């Protein structure tokens, strides 16, 4: 069965950095686009970033462009998010989510349990 | 970006009654070449990640009870729960996957 397990969240000061990981199992990671979606405490869902199956094409929400970097290591079945210049408004649960197919990769069919990032001094 | 607007923001329905949630997109999410609406519905229970319920506006994901149904086309969509069960208490989100993904603000469904 498909499993996505995030890790790497924690408390970081404004301006700091963090690296999130998402370990994938139960499917061939290299065949699917993968996303990060976040949810601020008590708020709704916000798409953050997409990396396509081959890792060459990456897309970001305007709110994180230039500060967050999505990457993947298909040999390790792992998705990453490098987070720099963090701000208070980046505080959220970060979910990794799997695109449903090669073509319809913007539809999320599986989600991890999420990892909480808190940006606070 | 396509803006998704849900109504109402919250809803209280009696057990066994019908619940209806609406979702409107700022532009059409109907792709003319395949006549499919790129619209999905998710359910999020407290402390859990979202779960895909419906895609292509009206196709139920495997394992989703048939009391959940989706309808609509173009810019206006509806999620209907025909007979509310206690386990359906959750926040429901619509999402378009026609373009850069965007979500509605969510509708909180409670028992009256």
mmCIF file of N, CA, C and O in Angstrom, chain A residues 35 37 39 42-47 50 59-62 95 100 103-114, chain B residues 34 38 40 42 44 47-52 54-56 61 93 95-105 108:
data_model
loop_
_atom_site.group_PDB
_atom_site.id
_atom_site.type_symbol
_atom_site.label_atom_id
_atom_site.label_comp_id
_atom_site.label_asym_id
_atom_site.label_seq_id
_atom_site.Cartn_x
_atom_site.Cartn_y
_atom_site.Cartn_z
ATOM 1 N N UNK A 35 4.249 16.576 -4.636
ATOM 2 C CA UNK A 35 3.946 17.928 -4.183
ATOM 3 C C UNK A 35 4.214 18.084 -2.682
ATOM 4 O O UNK A 35 4.189 17.112 -1.922
ATOM 5 N N UNK A 37 2.191 20.430 0.171
ATOM 6 C CA UNK A 37 1.011 21.246 0.456
ATOM 7 C C UNK A 37 1.073 21.589 1.944
ATOM 8 O O UNK A 37 1.392 20.719 2.758
ATOM 9 N N UNK A 39 -0.574 23.654 5.582
ATOM 10 C CA UNK A 39 -1.799 24.076 6.261
ATOM 11 C C UNK A 39 -1.412 24.803 7.541
ATOM 12 O O UNK A 39 -0.932 24.175 8.491
ATOM 13 N N UNK A 42 -5.217 25.946 12.055
ATOM 14 C CA UNK A 42 -6.609 26.360 11.974
ATOM 15 C C UNK A 42 -7.046 26.928 10.639
ATOM 16 O O UNK A 42 -8.160 27.461 10.531
ATOM 17 N N UNK A 43 -6.195 26.794 9.622
ATOM 18 C CA UNK A 43 -6.491 27.390 8.309
ATOM 19 C C UNK A 43 -6.685 26.316 7.246
ATOM 20 O O UNK A 43 -6.658 25.110 7.537
ATOM 21 N N UNK A 44 -6.852 26.757 6.012
ATOM 22 C CA UNK A 44 -7.078 25.856 4.903
ATOM 23 C C UNK A 44 -5.788 25.357 4.264
ATOM 24 O O UNK A 44 -4.685 25.581 4.771
ATOM 25 N N UNK A 45 -5.952 24.687 3.127
ATOM 26 C CA UNK A 45 -4.839 24.053 2.427
ATOM 27 C C UNK A 45 -4.249 25.003 1.390
ATOM 28 O O UNK A 45 -4.980 25.691 0.672
ATOM 29 N N UNK A 46 -2.923 25.022 1.322
ATOM 30 C CA UNK A 46 -2.215 25.856 0.350
ATOM 31 C C UNK A 46 -1.178 25.005 -0.369
ATOM 32 O O UNK A 46 -0.260 24.464 0.266
ATOM 33 N N UNK A 47 -1.317 24.884 -1.677
ATOM 34 C CA UNK A 47 -0.297 24.188 -2.473
ATOM 35 C C UNK A 47 0.993 25.002 -2.426
ATOM 36 O O UNK A 47 0.966 26.231 -2.558
ATOM 37 N N UNK A 50 5.649 21.689 -6.649
ATOM 38 C CA UNK A 50 5.524 20.455 -7.440
ATOM 39 C C UNK A 50 6.872 20.146 -8.068
ATOM 40 O O UNK A 50 7.542 21.056 -8.577
ATOM 41 N N UNK A 59 7.859 23.651 -9.846
ATOM 42 C CA UNK A 59 6.961 24.798 -9.827
ATOM 43 C C UNK A 59 6.684 25.165 -8.376
ATOM 44 O O UNK A 59 6.597 24.292 -7.510
ATOM 45 N N UNK A 60 6.518 26.475 -8.126
ATOM 46 C CA UNK A 60 6.357 26.960 -6.764
ATOM 47 C C UNK A 60 5.220 27.967 -6.663
ATOM 48 O O UNK A 60 4.947 28.717 -7.607
ATOM 49 N N UNK A 61 4.595 28.014 -5.483
ATOM 50 C CA UNK A 61 3.675 29.102 -5.180
ATOM 51 C C UNK A 61 4.475 30.398 -5.057
ATOM 52 O O UNK A 61 5.632 30.386 -4.613
ATOM 53 N N UNK A 62 3.873 31.502 -5.446
ATOM 54 C CA UNK A 62 4.565 32.798 -5.381
ATOM 55 C C UNK A 62 5.038 33.105 -3.960
ATOM 56 O O UNK A 62 6.077 33.748 -3.770
ATOM 57 N N UNK A 95 2.528 18.820 4.280
ATOM 58 C CA UNK A 95 2.186 17.489 3.797
ATOM 59 C C UNK A 95 2.903 17.228 2.469
ATOM 60 O O UNK A 95 2.933 18.126 1.609
ATOM 61 N N UNK A 100 -1.680 11.891 -8.972
ATOM 62 C CA UNK A 100 -2.420 10.655 -9.225
ATOM 63 C C UNK A 100 -1.933 9.892 -10.443
ATOM 64 O O UNK A 100 -2.101 8.664 -10.502
ATOM 65 N N UNK A 103 -0.064 12.004 -16.242
ATOM 66 C CA UNK A 103 -0.709 13.126 -16.933
ATOM 67 C C UNK A 103 -1.418 14.032 -15.951
ATOM 68 O O UNK A 103 -1.299 15.257 -15.986
ATOM 69 N N UNK A 104 -2.178 13.454 -15.052
ATOM 70 C CA UNK A 104 -3.003 14.235 -14.117
ATOM 71 C C UNK A 104 -2.291 14.367 -12.785
ATOM 72 O O UNK A 104 -2.791 13.921 -11.740
ATOM 73 N N UNK A 105 -1.132 14.991 -12.830
ATOM 74 C CA UNK A 105 -0.268 15.034 -11.653
ATOM 75 C C UNK A 105 -0.666 16.118 -10.668
ATOM 76 O O UNK A 105 -0.106 16.190 -9.576
ATOM 77 N N UNK A 106 -1.642 16.968 -11.018
ATOM 78 C CA UNK A 106 -2.071 18.007 -10.069
ATOM 79 C C UNK A 106 -3.212 17.534 -9.181
ATOM 80 O O UNK A 106 -3.733 18.315 -8.372
ATOM 81 N N UNK A 107 -3.655 16.298 -9.347
ATOM 82 C CA UNK A 107 -4.668 15.683 -8.489
ATOM 83 C C UNK A 107 -3.926 14.844 -7.458
ATOM 84 O O UNK A 107 -3.079 14.037 -7.807
ATOM 85 N N UNK A 108 -4.260 15.034 -6.186
ATOM 86 C CA UNK A 108 -3.515 14.394 -5.102
ATOM 87 C C UNK A 108 -4.262 13.156 -4.613
ATOM 88 O O UNK A 108 -5.314 13.295 -3.984
ATOM 89 N N UNK A 109 -3.716 11.970 -4.848
ATOM 90 C CA UNK A 109 -4.453 10.777 -4.447
ATOM 91 C C UNK A 109 -3.987 10.180 -3.121
ATOM 92 O O UNK A 109 -4.749 9.438 -2.489
ATOM 93 N N UNK A 110 -2.775 10.491 -2.676
ATOM 94 C CA UNK A 110 -2.306 10.052 -1.367
ATOM 95 C C UNK A 110 -1.549 11.195 -0.692
ATOM 96 O O UNK A 110 -0.840 11.953 -1.351
ATOM 97 N N UNK A 111 -1.731 11.257 0.628
ATOM 98 C CA UNK A 111 -1.101 12.291 1.444
ATOM 99 C C UNK A 111 -0.374 11.636 2.618
ATOM 100 O O UNK A 111 -0.833 10.623 3.149
ATOM 101 N N UNK A 112 0.724 12.263 3.037
ATOM 102 C CA UNK A 112 1.357 11.843 4.274
ATOM 103 C C UNK A 112 0.621 12.421 5.474
ATOM 104 O O UNK A 112 -0.354 13.167 5.317
ATOM 105 N N UNK A 113 1.104 12.086 6.662
ATOM 106 C CA UNK A 113 0.494 12.571 7.902
ATOM 107 C C UNK A 113 0.909 13.997 8.233
ATOM 108 O O UNK A 113 0.273 14.650 9.070
ATOM 109 N N UNK A 114 1.953 14.478 7.598
ATOM 110 C CA UNK A 114 2.377 15.862 7.795
ATOM 111 C C UNK A 114 3.455 16.024 8.852
ATOM 112 O O UNK A 114 3.609 15.190 9.749
ATOM 113 N N UNK B 34 -11.262 16.830 -23.722
ATOM 114 C CA UNK B 34 -11.717 15.552 -23.175
ATOM 115 C C UNK B 34 -13.054 15.657 -22.438
ATOM 116 O O UNK B 34 -13.552 14.668 -21.905
ATOM 117 N N UNK B 38 -11.879 19.390 -14.171
ATOM 118 C CA UNK B 38 -10.708 19.108 -13.341
ATOM 119 C C UNK B 38 -10.966 19.613 -11.921
ATOM 120 O O UNK B 38 -10.317 20.553 -11.436
ATOM 121 N N UNK B 40 -11.850 18.304 -7.822
ATOM 122 C CA UNK B 40 -11.825 17.233 -6.832
ATOM 123 C C UNK B 40 -12.388 17.723 -5.502
ATOM 124 O O UNK B 40 -12.401 18.932 -5.220
ATOM 125 N N UNK B 42 -12.085 16.798 -1.239
ATOM 126 C CA UNK B 42 -11.337 16.111 -0.195
ATOM 127 C C UNK B 42 -12.081 16.250 1.125
ATOM 128 O O UNK B 42 -12.748 17.260 1.376
ATOM 129 N N UNK B 44 -11.290 16.186 5.290
ATOM 130 C CA UNK B 44 -10.234 16.216 6.299
ATOM 131 C C UNK B 44 -10.857 16.145 7.691
ATOM 132 O O UNK B 44 -11.561 17.077 8.110
ATOM 133 N N UNK B 47 -6.979 16.286 12.954
ATOM 134 C CA UNK B 47 -5.718 15.602 13.185
ATOM 135 C C UNK B 47 -5.283 14.669 12.081
ATOM 136 O O UNK B 47 -4.293 13.943 12.240
ATOM 137 N N UNK B 48 -5.987 14.674 10.963
ATOM 138 C CA UNK B 48 -5.659 13.776 9.852
ATOM 139 C C UNK B 48 -5.360 14.575 8.587
ATOM 140 O O UNK B 48 -5.771 15.727 8.467
ATOM 141 N N UNK B 49 -4.641 13.956 7.641
ATOM 142 C CA UNK B 49 -4.452 14.624 6.354
ATOM 143 C C UNK B 49 -5.734 14.559 5.531
ATOM 144 O O UNK B 49 -6.637 13.773 5.843
ATOM 145 N N UNK B 50 -5.806 15.359 4.500
ATOM 146 C CA UNK B 50 -6.969 15.270 3.602
ATOM 147 C C UNK B 50 -7.026 13.906 2.925
ATOM 148 O O UNK B 50 -5.998 13.254 2.707
ATOM 149 N N UNK B 51 -8.240 13.513 2.572
ATOM 150 C CA UNK B 51 -8.475 12.255 1.873
ATOM 151 C C UNK B 51 -9.269 12.564 0.610
ATOM 152 O O UNK B 51 -10.282 13.270 0.657
ATOM 153 N N UNK B 52 -8.805 12.027 -0.515
ATOM 154 C CA UNK B 52 -9.498 12.234 -1.779
ATOM 155 C C UNK B 52 -10.822 11.484 -1.783
ATOM 156 O O UNK B 52 -10.860 10.276 -1.555
ATOM 157 N N UNK B 54 -13.611 12.542 -4.305
ATOM 158 C CA UNK B 54 -14.203 12.617 -5.642
ATOM 159 C C UNK B 54 -13.250 13.356 -6.565
ATOM 160 O O UNK B 54 -12.620 14.340 -6.156
ATOM 161 N N UNK B 55 -13.145 12.879 -7.796
ATOM 162 C CA UNK B 55 -12.364 13.568 -8.823
ATOM 163 C C UNK B 55 -13.168 13.580 -10.115
ATOM 164 O O UNK B 55 -14.222 12.927 -10.207
ATOM 165 N N UNK B 56 -12.683 14.343 -11.109
ATOM 166 C CA UNK B 56 -13.463 14.594 -12.337
ATOM 167 C C UNK B 56 -14.872 15.080 -11.981
ATOM 168 O O UNK B 56 -15.837 14.760 -12.670
ATOM 169 N N UNK B 61 -13.716 8.128 -5.499
ATOM 170 C CA UNK B 61 -12.496 7.352 -5.301
ATOM 171 C C UNK B 61 -12.887 5.988 -4.758
ATOM 172 O O UNK B 61 -13.910 5.826 -4.075
ATOM 173 N N UNK B 93 -12.997 20.183 1.337
ATOM 174 C CA UNK B 93 -12.348 21.137 0.442
ATOM 175 C C UNK B 93 -12.578 20.731 -1.007
ATOM 176 O O UNK B 93 -12.462 19.547 -1.353
ATOM 177 N N UNK B 95 -10.970 21.390 -4.881
ATOM 178 C CA UNK B 95 -9.663 21.722 -5.457
ATOM 179 C C UNK B 95 -9.746 21.604 -6.971
ATOM 180 O O UNK B 95 -10.318 20.641 -7.491
ATOM 181 N N UNK B 96 -9.179 22.580 -7.667
ATOM 182 C CA UNK B 96 -9.102 22.461 -9.116
ATOM 183 C C UNK B 96 -7.694 22.006 -9.485
ATOM 184 O O UNK B 96 -6.708 22.463 -8.893
ATOM 185 N N UNK B 97 -7.622 21.096 -10.469
ATOM 186 C CA UNK B 97 -6.336 20.640 -10.969
ATOM 187 C C UNK B 97 -6.208 20.911 -12.469
ATOM 188 O O UNK B 97 -5.420 20.266 -13.159
ATOM 189 N N UNK B 98 -6.970 21.892 -12.930
ATOM 190 C CA UNK B 98 -6.907 22.350 -14.327
ATOM 191 C C UNK B 98 -5.597 23.103 -14.567
ATOM 192 O O UNK B 98 -4.994 23.005 -15.633
ATOM 193 N N UNK B 99 -5.200 23.824 -13.545
ATOM 194 C CA UNK B 99 -3.998 24.660 -13.621
ATOM 195 C C UNK B 99 -3.235 24.513 -12.307
ATOM 196 O O UNK B 99 -3.480 23.537 -11.579
ATOM 197 N N UNK B 100 -2.355 25.459 -11.986
ATOM 198 C CA UNK B 100 -1.684 25.437 -10.680
ATOM 199 C C UNK B 100 -2.738 25.146 -9.614
ATOM 200 O O UNK B 100 -3.726 25.857 -9.501
ATOM 201 N N UNK B 101 -2.515 24.092 -8.804
ATOM 202 C CA UNK B 101 -3.586 23.665 -7.885
ATOM 203 C C UNK B 101 -4.000 24.753 -6.901
ATOM 204 O O UNK B 101 -3.151 25.422 -6.295
ATOM 205 N N UNK B 102 -5.303 24.917 -6.742
ATOM 206 C CA UNK B 102 -5.832 25.807 -5.721
ATOM 207 C C UNK B 102 -7.030 25.126 -5.049
ATOM 208 O O UNK B 102 -7.737 24.335 -5.683
ATOM 209 N N UNK B 103 -7.217 25.477 -3.771
ATOM 210 C CA UNK B 103 -8.269 24.896 -2.948
ATOM 211 C C UNK B 103 -9.303 25.957 -2.566
ATOM 212 O O UNK B 103 -8.967 27.148 -2.451
ATOM 213 N N UNK B 104 -10.513 25.495 -2.309
ATOM 214 C CA UNK B 104 -11.486 26.343 -1.637
ATOM 215 C C UNK B 104 -11.071 26.526 -0.187
ATOM 216 O O UNK B 104 -10.179 25.837 0.322
ATOM 217 N N UNK B 105 -11.739 27.434 0.502
ATOM 218 C CA UNK B 105 -11.360 27.775 1.874
ATOM 219 C C UNK B 105 -11.805 26.704 2.887
ATOM 220 O O UNK B 105 -11.416 26.753 4.047
ATOM 221 N N UNK B 108 -16.872 23.484 7.029
ATOM 222 C CA UNK B 108 -16.906 22.642 8.234
ATOM 223 C C UNK B 108 -18.301 22.059 8.383
ATOM 224 O O UNK B 108 -19.288 22.806 8.451
#
